């Protein structure tokens, strides 16, 4: 259910001049900005720590666009690139550029937090401003960019030259970096370190009442960069367990999915010295084994969330 808010009054003049300001501290792939870490770690830097109770999905849009074009049978589950407007256009037939003033070629990375999303890239702020005005949104200058709102609508947008945020549920995403982010959370940082350099990943909501305190699944490319058809992408599950005993239980639960005839047959489940439970498999062009298929099927997330 969307969280409603009172819209600010519509402005007679569109404040496009403030759109060109950069977003302080927000640096995802393609906008280095001096930030360190993998693309996933920089994505976590952009998400407030208060969002730990929601799923967080990351896409390196530049890599995903190339992979979908080169091998659609394997990567077709990523063909929305993590961009809500692009995914919706596949159903509505509308033109993203005409409606929103940008398209997927302008985007370098995407982060979704529940119903909200953050995109980084190189946005034509004048085009974005014109598109928002055509849709009846008024503009208000904010620190680092412009916020677009429309009376009676439960969604607002924050935009700068390098960041675009869709705000439906007040998750705290914005064109400016949060004071405390998910990357500052030890559990999120440990799972990101376990995943490594991924081009797509989903963190499932953190829990304090389950053996699996926090877990994520991320996709990684082989040295050929994903150009060989049929399995150069592998996915890895990393689980931060609540205790050493919980880690053993999580590992045994996952092994029920790796036996002969199971979807993840022959996958190795390991418990590392620091108590992280890991499992990896090769992506294949069939249901359940394509990159990010667990976002759709929920097979492993549902298994881990049972207790």
Tab-separated table of N, CA and C in Angstrom, residues 66-76 226-232 285:
chain	number	residue	atom	x	y	z
A	66	UNK	N	24.213	-4.589	-22.168
A	66	UNK	CA	25.050	-5.342	-23.102
A	66	UNK	C	24.712	-6.830	-23.063
A	67	UNK	N	24.544	-7.385	-21.870
A	67	UNK	CA	24.270	-8.807	-21.729
A	67	UNK	C	22.930	-9.187	-22.346
A	68	UNK	N	21.905	-8.367	-22.098
A	68	UNK	CA	20.576	-8.646	-22.664
A	68	UNK	C	20.630	-8.620	-24.184
A	69	UNK	N	21.385	-7.676	-24.751
A	69	UNK	CA	21.490	-7.578	-26.214
A	69	UNK	C	22.250	-8.760	-26.804
A	70	UNK	N	23.275	-9.242	-26.107
A	70	UNK	CA	24.111	-10.299	-26.649
A	70	UNK	C	23.528	-11.694	-26.456
A	71	UNK	N	22.779	-11.909	-25.385
A	71	UNK	CA	22.225	-13.232	-25.122
A	71	UNK	C	20.874	-13.108	-24.422
A	72	UNK	N	19.835	-12.729	-25.157
A	72	UNK	CA	18.529	-12.510	-24.530
A	72	UNK	C	17.928	-13.765	-23.916
A	73	UNK	N	18.264	-14.938	-24.430
A	73	UNK	CA	17.696	-16.156	-23.860
A	73	UNK	C	18.155	-16.378	-22.426
A	74	UNK	N	19.380	-15.988	-22.122
A	74	UNK	CA	19.910	-16.153	-20.770
A	74	UNK	C	19.559	-14.980	-19.869
A	75	UNK	N	19.605	-13.768	-20.402
A	75	UNK	CA	19.500	-12.573	-19.564
A	75	UNK	C	18.150	-11.865	-19.673
A	76	UNK	N	17.161	-12.497	-20.298
A	76	UNK	CA	15.904	-11.787	-20.554
A	76	UNK	C	15.178	-11.353	-19.276
A	226	UNK	N	31.092	-12.471	-20.078
A	226	UNK	CA	29.721	-12.846	-20.384
A	226	UNK	C	29.431	-12.978	-21.857
A	227	UNK	N	30.464	-12.981	-22.694
A	227	UNK	CA	30.235	-12.991	-24.138
A	227	UNK	C	30.004	-14.390	-24.702
A	228	UNK	N	30.320	-15.406	-23.960
A	228	UNK	CA	30.073	-16.770	-24.410
A	228	UNK	C	28.680	-17.192	-23.965
A	229	UNK	N	27.869	-17.675	-24.902
A	229	UNK	CA	26.502	-18.029	-24.575
A	229	UNK	C	26.442	-19.224	-23.620
A	230	UNK	N	25.390	-19.233	-22.782
A	230	UNK	CA	25.052	-20.427	-22.049
A	230	UNK	C	25.745	-20.646	-20.723
A	231	UNK	N	26.132	-19.644	-20.023
A	231	UNK	CA	26.578	-19.906	-18.672
A	231	UNK	C	27.818	-19.217	-18.197
A	232	UNK	N	28.179	-18.089	-18.764
A	232	UNK	CA	29.336	-17.357	-18.259
A	232	UNK	C	28.967	-16.500	-17.052
A	285	UNK	N	19.905	-20.812	-19.410
A	285	UNK	CA	18.732	-20.201	-20.051
A	285	UNK	C	17.465	-21.030	-19.888
